Amino acid sequence: MRIALISTILTLYTAALLYPFNWPVEERIITTTFAANREGSFFKGLDMAGPEQEVHPIAEGELIFYHEEKGSGFSLPSGLGSFSVIEHEGGIKSVYAHLKRGSVEKNKLYLETEDVIGVLGDTGRSYGKHLMLVIMDPELKQIVNPLVVLSAAPDEKNPVIKDVFFKTEKELVRAERRVKMEPGTVTIIAGVYDLQTDSRYFFPLTPYKVSVFINGVLTFHITFEALKEMEEGRLVLAQSDNRRFKDLYYNSEYFILGEIKINPGETRIEIIVKDVADNETSTLIIINAS
Amino acid sequence: MRKRKLLLYTIFLLLYLLGFSRELDKELIFQPKWVVHFPEVDNTLENTPQEDEYFDFHLGDIFGYIYHSGKIGFMGRVFFNVEMLEGMFVNYSNVSENLIFKDTQGKILMNIETPGYPVLRDDRIFVIEPDRTGISEYDQSGSLLWKREYGTLITCMDTNDEDLLLGTLDGRIQLLGSDGSIRFQHIENESLYNVIYGCAINEDGSSLAVVSGVKPQRMELFQKGKPGYNRSFIKTLDTDVRRNMYIEFSSDGRWVFLEGDRGFYIVDSLRKGIDFIELSGNLKKMISEKKYGIHYLLFGNEIEERLVVFKPPGKILMDLPLEGEEVFLHSEDGKLFLGLNQRIMRIDVRKE
């Protein structure tokens, strides 16, 4: 299973490097990224706000499903609004949600990248015009981070480590560069996010990788690459010790970065955060326990 | 001798009449009883006394309860969507964070804190995640019973008292028990593209019906066996539909009704036969009248809508053009309630 997982990720990486998927809309501001905290669950795709414009498939493929909001009495209620699903080579499926009502292309069944799926809209669970793109790998029952497979967009901004806290049984301590604590077990809680290059907009985005080193040893690592469906009917963060939402999010903006044991003496905690473009930010905290 | 012959003839005739006679197809009479014109809707309660017999309706952006006498029990405007059960409804917005359940008089019964959207079926309360990747069930007091998440989209569902049948975008059919555990799973893999477009379970849970796939598109029946369910019927359809399709069992479980892109399929699950009623446009509503074993179909396109009354396997009893952008249909114990635009009428059905 692990071999299959690695093989698929390698395939997706290779595909992304050799034949990256196209961006579905021309004018866009990324407002939410993969696995963000969306009302108590992992966000499954990529939200792109923008003006009303044509939406194109990320790669050629077959239209396998569509739904028009208020169009059929036999569909389940859907926060995706009017949406289309295209199946690409290898079975990868891409979902285009919140399309403008009545704009969904229904007659052209095989779509090239220059064809139009519909028009960017605000149907379904939406606070404004945007497109939600979801990419699914049915073979592995995974939902994939679109930023990993879309063609690279310019990004020069480093992720941000806003603040770090240590949670003990008794209290929540804000971590400065040097902290004095009693020996014992603490949970590391950190507010980390990524920023996009265009500084006119402030949308704190989910980073791509977060690692924690204790005295130079890697103790925690998560990659926001894919969400995997487990046998028991739970979505977990693949390749990240199968963490569930509640194991990762302390609250809407803060991550739980593992539990560590503080021994008497000095403990060096280094947190490294990367985005998809490999921009990196790190912070070092030294705990003196006595 | 002649008397004996006459007696034998008489006995034979009596035996024939008693033993082999069948009821002649009497004419169905549709008699209009009343029409209710909707008043201005302001989400307030009507001060009408409660009556025992009522039905829920959803017509365009208006919903509510109407008593069989023609009095309005409660009427409100739909925010984004409304789900109704006998005795309770939940009217919710597209960005709802709470589902507030109310009774037929509009009084609050309970609240479920969730961004999900409700589906009320067979006295059961389900909540679908807004992105369709999860489903949960709540009890009548609003407590979570179970939840399942998927790495794909849920495309269809049907229920009975105990079971929940789900279909997914990646071709899975799952039958979940009342605790959310998987009791049966089947994965479609015989089409070029394997998507579940519609699914149905009969009242006693002994049969499942599924419409799935593209190239080809097929309808399948599964019968409960030992162990699990076995495929008992498969029919390749001449349809090429890429959206949800209507599929449902008749209340006695014998017939399966399936929407096609140029009409309506009626499948006899006993004899494994299939009939087709050709109609133009899309199916908008389908309801059944148990008392007379008849069914009402509402088909429409941009030009016209038609109300078709048929009796399985495919006998059309009436085909009536209708004028109205919004249509509602409900049938109960020989009464047809037909809503058009801003009014609902009761039509009594009887045999003569």
XYZ file of C-alpha atoms in Angstrom:
642
model
C 0.000 0.000 0.000
C 2.835 2.356 0.960
C 4.607 1.500 -2.313
C 1.410 2.288 -4.246
C 1.075 5.585 -2.391
C 4.682 6.601 -3.063
C 4.340 5.487 -6.682
C 1.218 7.628 -7.194
C 2.780 10.661 -5.593
C 5.891 10.172 -7.731
C 3.660 9.844 -10.811
C 1.802 13.024 -9.873
C 5.108 14.808 -9.254
C 6.526 13.601 -12.557
C 3.296 14.587 -14.289
C 3.419 17.958 -12.585
C 7.007 18.508 -13.634
C 6.661 17.239 -17.189
C 3.058 18.053 -18.008
C 1.750 20.351 -15.273
C -1.973 20.905 -15.235
C -3.156 24.274 -16.457
C -4.748 26.837 -14.188
C -8.502 26.816 -14.834
C -8.936 30.605 -14.678
C -6.844 33.493 -15.970
C -7.484 36.140 -13.294
C -7.310 34.771 -9.802
C -6.473 35.490 -6.197
C -5.936 32.388 -4.103
C -8.063 32.739 -1.002
C -7.971 29.252 0.540
C -5.531 26.406 0.038
C -5.715 22.672 0.480
C -6.383 21.194 3.931
C -7.158 24.567 5.509
C -9.584 24.619 8.416
C -12.963 24.980 6.752
C -15.597 25.068 9.462
C -14.104 22.195 11.388
C -13.017 19.998 8.473
C -10.124 19.841 6.049
C -10.734 22.043 2.996
C -10.550 19.719 0.003
C -9.415 21.997 -2.780
C -8.190 25.399 -3.850
C -10.359 28.523 -3.771
C -9.655 31.193 -6.379
C -11.554 34.465 -6.267
C -11.862 36.483 -9.418
C -14.169 38.306 -11.765
C -16.763 36.499 -13.876
C -14.700 34.663 -16.496
C -14.486 31.424 -18.455
C -13.407 28.307 -16.591
C -11.295 25.784 -18.513
C -10.355 22.197 -17.696
C -6.911 21.749 -16.146
C -6.238 19.045 -18.760
C -8.258 17.440 -21.518
C -10.827 14.907 -20.415
C -14.373 13.576 -20.379
C -17.260 15.382 -18.713
C -18.489 12.647 -16.376
C -20.793 14.567 -14.055
C -22.457 17.931 -13.767
C -25.002 19.529 -11.491
C -26.961 22.713 -12.038
C -28.081 24.460 -8.865
C -31.899 24.490 -8.750
C -31.837 22.489 -11.966
C -32.876 18.996 -10.921
C -35.223 17.809 -8.242
C -33.339 14.537 -7.807
C -29.962 15.713 -6.702
C -28.623 15.877 -3.182
C -28.248 19.292 -1.610
C -24.853 20.644 -2.504
C -22.672 23.450 -1.262
C -20.678 23.085 -4.467
C -23.438 24.929 -6.302
C -23.402 24.364 -10.046
C -20.416 22.145 -10.738
C -18.752 19.892 -13.295
C -16.406 16.936 -13.022
C -13.886 16.019 -15.705
C -12.082 12.681 -15.804
C -8.534 12.841 -17.164
C -6.063 10.260 -18.323
C -5.211 7.831 -15.553
C -8.580 8.295 -13.898
C -7.695 11.578 -12.149
C -10.848 13.653 -11.656
C -11.092 17.425 -11.380
C -14.109 19.203 -9.881
C -15.007 22.832 -10.745
C -17.473 24.238 -8.217
C -19.575 27.383 -7.675
C -20.037 27.963 -11.421
C -22.528 30.575 -12.519
C -26.045 29.187 -12.623
C -27.007 28.119 -16.133
C -23.434 28.326 -17.453
C -22.466 24.661 -17.099
C -21.445 23.066 -20.410
C -23.535 19.926 -20.866
C -23.334 19.117 -24.542
C -19.623 18.907 -25.253
C -18.639 15.673 -23.588
C -14.915 15.568 -24.310
C -13.207 18.807 -23.436
C -9.840 20.135 -24.544
C -7.944 22.620 -22.377
C -9.180 25.569 -24.449
C -12.846 24.532 -24.077
C -15.113 26.232 -21.576
C -16.617 24.237 -18.683
C -18.696 27.137 -17.424
C -18.399 30.628 -16.008
C -16.896 31.497 -12.611
C -19.801 32.271 -10.283
C -21.002 32.185 -6.693
C -23.525 29.365 -6.486
C -23.691 27.016 -3.510
C -21.936 27.736 -0.228
C -20.257 30.909 -1.370
C -19.626 34.414 -0.060
C -18.623 35.841 -3.435
C -17.530 34.972 -6.930
C -14.893 32.264 -6.860
C -13.929 28.890 -8.247
C -13.207 25.878 -6.074
C -10.975 23.320 -7.753
C -10.773 19.811 -6.311
C -8.520 17.065 -7.704
C -9.221 13.437 -6.882
C -7.292 10.235 -7.371
C -9.931 7.498 -7.124
C -7.451 4.651 -7.337
C -5.967 5.625 -3.988
C -9.161 7.171 -2.613
C -7.274 10.421 -2.234
C -7.976 14.087 -2.690
C -4.799 15.783 -3.936
C -3.457 19.281 -3.223
C -4.062 21.134 -6.520
C -0.999 23.347 -5.984
C 1.212 20.262 -6.264
C 0.004 19.392 -9.755
C -0.824 22.793 -11.254
C 1.919 24.572 -13.190
C 4.158 26.550 -10.838
C 3.037 30.112 -10.192
C 5.566 32.788 -9.232
C 5.875 32.952 -5.458
C 8.650 34.838 -3.732
C 7.089 35.247 -0.330
C 8.183 33.084 2.552
C 5.689 31.420 4.848
C 5.117 33.016 8.251
C 5.496 31.569 11.737
C 3.235 33.914 13.614
C 3.682 32.557 17.115
C 4.394 29.395 19.048
C 2.872 28.186 22.304
C 3.681 25.375 24.688
C 0.699 23.755 26.267
C 1.202 22.001 29.571
C -1.425 20.406 31.762
C -1.695 23.669 33.661
C -1.166 26.477 31.169
C -0.539 27.762 27.688
C 2.873 29.511 27.513
C 3.772 31.809 24.660
C 7.233 30.838 23.438
C 9.892 33.537 23.100
C 13.318 32.748 21.678
C 14.415 31.589 25.117
C 11.913 30.084 27.548
C 12.318 28.883 31.096
C 10.101 25.948 31.966
C 9.802 23.088 34.370
C 10.675 19.645 33.000
C 7.684 17.691 31.772
C 5.570 17.013 28.717
C 4.406 19.880 26.509
C 2.399 20.141 23.309
C 3.752 22.522 20.667
C 1.079 24.736 19.142
C 2.009 27.110 16.345
C 0.283 29.658 14.159
C 1.843 29.225 10.717
C 0.635 30.308 7.316
C 1.793 31.057 3.811
C 1.437 34.289 1.878
C 1.119 34.927 -1.811
C 3.373 37.234 -3.764
C 0.758 39.900 -4.432
C 0.914 41.887 -1.195
C -2.324 43.771 -1.919
C -4.205 40.839 -0.460
C -3.838 39.205 2.924
C -5.168 35.689 2.815
C -3.310 33.459 5.280
C -2.910 30.197 3.371
C -2.058 26.695 4.522
C 1.655 26.026 4.034
C 2.941 22.918 2.258
C 5.282 21.360 4.807
C 5.849 21.816 8.533
C 8.715 20.095 10.365
C 9.854 20.169 13.968
C 13.380 19.237 15.072
C 14.163 18.691 18.741
C 17.875 18.962 19.434
C 18.486 18.307 15.741
C 16.239 15.227 15.533
C 13.109 15.316 13.362
C 10.148 14.660 15.651
C 7.239 15.976 13.629
C 6.578 16.350 9.927
C 3.427 17.036 7.932
C 2.978 17.539 4.213
C -0.260 18.983 2.897
C -0.169 16.817 -0.186
C -3.226 14.588 -0.093
C -6.165 13.569 2.042
C -6.706 9.858 2.163
C -9.918 7.968 2.877
C -9.369 5.298 5.517
C -11.303 2.036 5.818
C -13.222 3.280 8.832
C -14.595 6.224 6.847
C -12.267 9.032 7.940
C -10.192 11.449 5.882
C -6.622 11.782 7.102
C -3.566 13.687 5.958
C -1.634 11.181 3.856
C 2.124 10.769 4.499
C 1.751 12.622 7.769
C 1.124 9.768 10.196
C -2.466 9.713 8.911
C -3.374 12.677 11.069
C -7.041 13.496 11.352
C -8.353 17.036 11.395
C -8.841 17.056 15.152
C -5.273 15.762 15.659
C -3.810 18.636 13.661
C -5.873 21.757 14.285
C -5.792 23.334 17.744
C -8.242 25.959 16.576
C -9.007 27.648 13.291
C -5.495 29.063 12.784
C -3.160 27.041 14.998
C -1.608 23.616 14.399
C -0.721 20.993 16.970
C 2.916 20.141 16.169
C 3.311 17.181 18.468
C 4.055 16.451 22.078
C 7.585 16.544 23.435
C 9.273 15.709 26.710
C 11.306 18.518 28.219
C 14.220 17.160 30.255
C 16.295 19.210 32.668
C 18.816 21.327 30.789
C 18.630 22.916 27.369
C 16.196 21.791 24.651
C 16.467 23.312 21.166
C 13.238 23.356 19.151
C 13.442 24.316 15.501
C 10.280 24.733 13.425
C 10.664 24.846 9.638
C 7.771 25.794 7.344
C 7.865 25.541 3.524
C 5.443 26.473 0.769
C 4.944 24.650 -2.541
C 7.494 26.913 -4.256
C 10.032 25.772 -1.635
C 10.231 29.160 0.103
C 11.223 28.495 3.691
C 10.884 30.085 7.117
C 12.249 28.733 10.370
C 12.361 29.643 14.019
C 14.536 28.388 16.867
C 13.314 28.274 20.446
C 15.567 27.293 23.313
C 13.989 25.938 26.480
C 15.930 25.912 29.714
C 14.354 23.498 32.144
C 15.364 23.192 35.749
C -80.976 -35.144 -18.151
C -81.528 -31.586 -19.402
C -82.097 -30.399 -15.819
C -78.836 -32.062 -14.786
C -77.001 -30.382 -17.662
C -78.495 -27.020 -16.703
C -77.450 -27.535 -13.094
C -73.889 -28.419 -14.188
C -73.747 -25.329 -16.417
C -75.035 -23.202 -13.533
C -72.452 -24.646 -11.116
C -69.682 -24.138 -13.723
C -70.810 -20.553 -14.314
C -70.901 -19.844 -10.588
C -67.462 -21.412 -10.097
C -66.116 -19.395 -13.034
C -67.570 -16.148 -11.726
C -66.371 -16.776 -8.196
C -63.039 -18.359 -8.977
C -61.773 -16.871 -12.227
C -63.471 -13.573 -12.637
C -61.399 -10.378 -12.587
C -62.336 -6.822 -11.967
C -62.898 -4.918 -15.183
C -60.754 -1.813 -15.580
C -63.103 0.853 -14.378
C -62.666 4.436 -15.445
C -60.671 6.707 -13.159
C -62.493 9.917 -12.396
C -60.463 13.012 -11.436
C -62.701 15.467 -9.609
C -61.367 18.901 -8.566
C -62.233 19.659 -4.917
C -60.646 23.008 -4.032
C -57.939 25.492 -4.998
C -55.764 27.420 -2.538
C -54.235 30.659 -3.769
C -51.091 31.569 -1.856
C -51.396 34.716 0.246
C -48.440 37.061 0.799
C -45.811 34.974 2.508
C -44.206 36.537 5.560
C -43.009 33.459 7.463
C -45.653 33.967 10.149
C -48.059 31.396 11.463
C -51.613 31.040 10.291
C -54.057 30.890 13.188
C -55.907 27.911 11.827
C -56.763 25.087 14.199
C -54.619 22.025 13.684
C -56.195 19.232 11.687
C -55.098 15.635 11.486
C -54.611 15.293 7.762
C -52.067 17.523 6.128
C -49.261 17.380 3.596
C -46.060 19.313 3.131
C -45.346 21.187 -0.053
C -42.473 23.009 -1.701
C -43.424 25.024 -4.740
C -40.780 27.307 -6.167
C -39.535 29.401 -3.269
C -42.635 28.813 -1.120
C -43.048 25.906 1.275
C -45.401 24.911 4.025
C -48.141 22.630 5.221
C -51.709 22.473 3.913
C -54.551 20.580 5.551
C -56.624 18.247 3.400
C -59.549 20.610 3.997
C -57.696 23.302 2.050
C -56.596 25.452 4.997
C -52.997 26.595 5.192
C -51.159 25.367 8.289
C -47.857 27.138 7.805
C -46.304 28.878 4.870
C -42.805 30.305 4.500
C -40.281 31.454 1.953
C -37.353 29.153 1.205
C -33.964 30.657 2.089
C -31.743 28.384 -0.001
C -33.454 25.054 0.363
C -35.964 23.380 2.627
C -36.187 19.789 3.813
C -39.484 18.538 5.154
C -40.661 15.502 7.035
C -44.062 14.764 8.422
C -44.156 16.998 11.467
C -40.891 18.927 10.971
C -39.002 21.055 8.527
C -35.664 22.809 8.263
C -35.349 25.900 6.099
C -31.683 26.804 5.650
C -29.473 29.306 3.882
C -26.554 28.457 1.577
C -24.052 29.628 4.217
C -25.901 28.171 7.173
C -23.960 27.223 10.306
C -26.985 25.910 12.193
C -29.883 23.777 11.084
C -32.989 24.864 12.962
C -35.742 22.267 12.945
C -39.316 23.488 13.358
C -42.695 21.815 13.639
C -45.653 22.274 11.281
C -46.681 25.384 13.196
C -43.199 26.909 12.855
C -42.175 26.334 16.474
C -38.496 25.475 17.074
C -37.900 21.806 17.882
C -34.103 21.600 17.896
C -30.876 22.949 16.476
C -27.939 21.123 14.910
C -24.712 23.099 14.739
C -23.176 22.179 11.377
C -22.225 23.823 8.088
C -23.747 20.779 6.325
C -27.034 20.506 4.479
C -29.904 18.324 5.743
C -31.594 15.396 4.027
C -34.699 14.152 5.842
C -35.929 10.735 4.747
C -37.976 7.972 6.354
C -38.033 9.789 9.719
C -34.236 9.905 9.683
C -32.025 13.005 9.773
C -28.903 13.043 7.610
C -26.481 15.881 7.054
C -24.355 16.014 3.905
C -21.074 17.936 4.023
C -21.317 21.044 1.812
C -18.579 19.632 -0.459
C -20.377 16.270 -0.605
C -17.405 14.338 0.795
C -19.125 13.246 3.976
C -22.419 12.270 5.547
C -23.627 11.979 9.115
C -26.812 10.898 10.834
C -28.447 12.564 13.834
C -31.192 11.320 16.114
C -34.482 13.133 16.671
C -32.973 15.122 19.548
C -30.122 16.407 17.377
C -27.320 14.168 18.719
C -24.750 12.839 16.272
C -25.107 9.093 15.691
C -22.289 8.523 13.204
C -20.280 10.177 10.446
C -18.393 8.916 7.378
C -15.975 10.819 5.147
C -15.009 9.997 1.560
C -12.103 10.704 -0.757
C -14.659 11.278 -3.477
C -18.066 12.923 -3.928
C -21.330 11.361 -2.823
C -23.561 11.435 -5.902
C -26.805 9.829 -4.704
C -28.529 8.349 -1.682
C -31.699 6.516 -0.745
C -32.962 5.188 2.551
C -35.459 3.020 4.293
C -36.076 2.659 8.040
C -32.767 0.917 8.693
C -30.493 1.258 5.694
C -28.800 4.007 3.777
C -27.687 3.400 0.213
C -24.990 5.706 -1.154
C -23.456 6.090 -4.585
C -20.193 7.886 -5.312
C -18.357 9.615 -8.125
C -15.772 6.825 -8.199
C -18.353 4.104 -8.843
C -18.951 2.808 -5.346
C -22.302 1.591 -4.047
C -22.370 1.333 -0.279
C -25.148 0.098 1.926
C -24.721 1.490 5.433
C -26.482 0.165 8.498
C -28.137 2.349 11.106
C -24.748 2.701 12.889
C -23.003 3.877 9.714
C -21.090 0.632 9.191
C -20.764 -0.815 5.683
C -23.124 -3.763 5.226
C -22.558 -4.196 1.510
C -20.276 -2.625 -1.052
C -20.079 -3.006 -4.804
C -17.633 -1.199 -7.070
C -18.643 -0.563 -10.668
C -15.801 -1.169 -13.098
C -17.364 -2.368 -16.330
C -17.849 0.990 -18.071
C -15.237 3.309 -19.492
C -16.206 5.887 -16.844
C -17.682 4.505 -13.652
C -19.922 6.968 -11.851
C -23.092 6.204 -9.867
C -25.826 8.469 -11.263
C -28.739 7.154 -9.220
C -29.476 4.575 -6.528
C -32.559 3.183 -4.812
C -33.412 0.721 -2.069
C -36.831 -0.844 -1.570
C -38.823 -0.591 1.634
C -37.736 -3.891 3.180
C -34.127 -3.572 2.023
C -34.243 -6.756 -0.062
C -33.491 -5.048 -3.397
C -31.152 -2.347 -4.608
C -31.303 -0.571 -7.961
C -28.461 1.392 -9.492
C -27.907 3.407 -12.650
C -24.260 3.922 -13.417
C -21.464 4.373 -15.899
C -20.771 6.046 -19.193
C -19.907 3.992 -22.244
C -22.005 2.062 -21.524
C -24.637 3.346 -19.116
C -26.405 0.571 -17.264
C -29.164 -0.187 -14.834
C -28.639 -3.000 -12.355
C -30.679 -4.763 -9.709
C -29.210 -6.470 -6.667
C -31.186 -8.944 -4.540
C -30.427 -9.797 -0.960
C -28.892 -13.241 -0.730
C -26.495 -15.169 1.423
C -24.137 -13.485 1.928
C -24.726 -9.855 0.955
C -26.438 -8.907 -2.269
C -26.175 -10.565 -5.662
C -26.669 -8.903 -9.020
C -29.921 -10.261 -10.419
C -30.510 -8.053 -13.440
C -28.465 -5.859 -15.712
C -29.653 -3.771 -18.629
C -27.498 -1.651 -20.901
C -29.377 1.585 -21.531
C -29.364 3.665 -24.688
C -28.916 6.773 -22.544
C -25.863 8.986 -22.111
C -26.736 11.095 -19.071
C -23.979 12.812 -17.067
C -26.087 14.121 -14.174
C -28.157 12.609 -11.384
C -30.909 10.339 -12.675
C -34.185 9.563 -10.951
C -34.503 5.928 -9.886
C -36.994 4.542 -7.367
C -38.807 1.392 -6.337
C -42.583 1.244 -6.220
C -43.908 0.873 -2.674
C -44.523 -2.857 -3.189
C -40.946 -3.253 -4.429
C -41.951 -4.857 -7.704
C -41.344 -1.992 -10.113
C -38.303 0.171 -10.590
C -38.862 3.543 -12.218
C -35.922 5.073 -14.003
C -35.552 8.348 -15.816
C -34.076 8.171 -19.302
C -33.013 11.047 -21.528
C -35.963 10.540 -23.882
C -38.538 9.026 -21.567
C -39.081 6.765 -18.635
C -38.117 3.133 -17.996
C -40.331 0.807 -15.973
C -38.524 -2.325 -14.853
C -40.380 -5.367 -13.567
C -38.037 -6.733 -10.918
C -40.005 -9.997 -10.705
C -40.134 -10.910 -14.373
C -36.997 -8.940 -15.248
C -38.816 -7.169 -18.061
C -38.388 -3.551 -19.056
C -40.867 -1.101 -20.617
C -40.327 2.413 -21.852
C -42.625 5.431 -22.023
C -41.329 7.907 -24.572
C -41.610 11.511 -23.402
C -39.870 14.699 -24.371
C -38.011 16.799 -21.828
C -36.684 16.063 -18.378
C -38.475 14.313 -15.562
C -39.319 16.854 -12.885
C -41.443 14.873 -10.461
C -42.714 11.339 -10.071
C -45.166 10.236 -7.425
C -47.241 7.135 -6.808
C -50.866 6.589 -5.823
C -50.853 3.405 -3.778
C -54.645 3.084 -3.616
C -55.092 2.588 -7.351
C -51.586 1.444 -8.263
C -51.117 4.400 -10.591
C -48.219 6.809 -10.963
C -47.920 10.448 -11.944
C -45.024 11.765 -13.994
C -44.258 15.365 -14.610
C -42.078 15.891 -17.650
C -41.056 19.181 -19.128
C -38.826 21.127 -21.453
C -38.525 24.829 -22.332
C -41.732 24.688 -24.392
C -44.190 22.718 -22.294
C -44.773 20.512 -19.282
C -46.909 17.387 -19.282
C -48.576 15.419 -16.514
C -48.676 11.742 -17.435
C -50.662 9.204 -15.444
C -49.647 5.599 -16.025
C -50.111 2.129 -14.670
C -47.179 -0.318 -14.795
C -45.851 -1.771 -16.918
C -46.485 1.080 -19.330
C -50.174 1.839 -19.793
C -50.720 5.586 -20.155
C -54.079 6.559 -18.642
C -53.821 10.309 -19.095
C -51.461 12.781 -20.743
C -52.206 16.389 -19.881
C -50.358 19.585 -20.862
C -49.723 21.956 -17.941
C -48.864 25.607 -17.808
C -46.634 26.702 -14.978
C -42.996 27.309 -14.295
C -43.120 25.808 -10.823
C -45.012 22.591 -10.258
C -45.718 20.516 -7.157
C -47.257 17.035 -6.999
C -48.397 15.005 -4.025
C -50.671 12.005 -3.846
C -52.293 10.395 -0.831
C -55.140 7.941 -0.436
C -56.931 8.786 -3.664
C -56.228 12.500 -3.471
C -53.945 14.299 -5.900
C -52.549 17.660 -4.830
C -51.263 19.625 -7.792
C -49.436 22.904 -7.368
C -48.906 25.346 -10.209
C -47.238 28.702 -9.729
C -48.935 30.367 -6.754
C -51.749 27.898 -6.122
C -52.385 24.314 -5.069
C -55.479 22.318 -5.956
C -56.902 19.110 -4.596
C -58.235 16.592 -7.094
C -60.044 13.520 -5.776
C -59.481 10.339 -7.714
C -62.009 7.523 -7.729
C -62.982 4.566 -9.854
C -66.362 4.350 -11.518
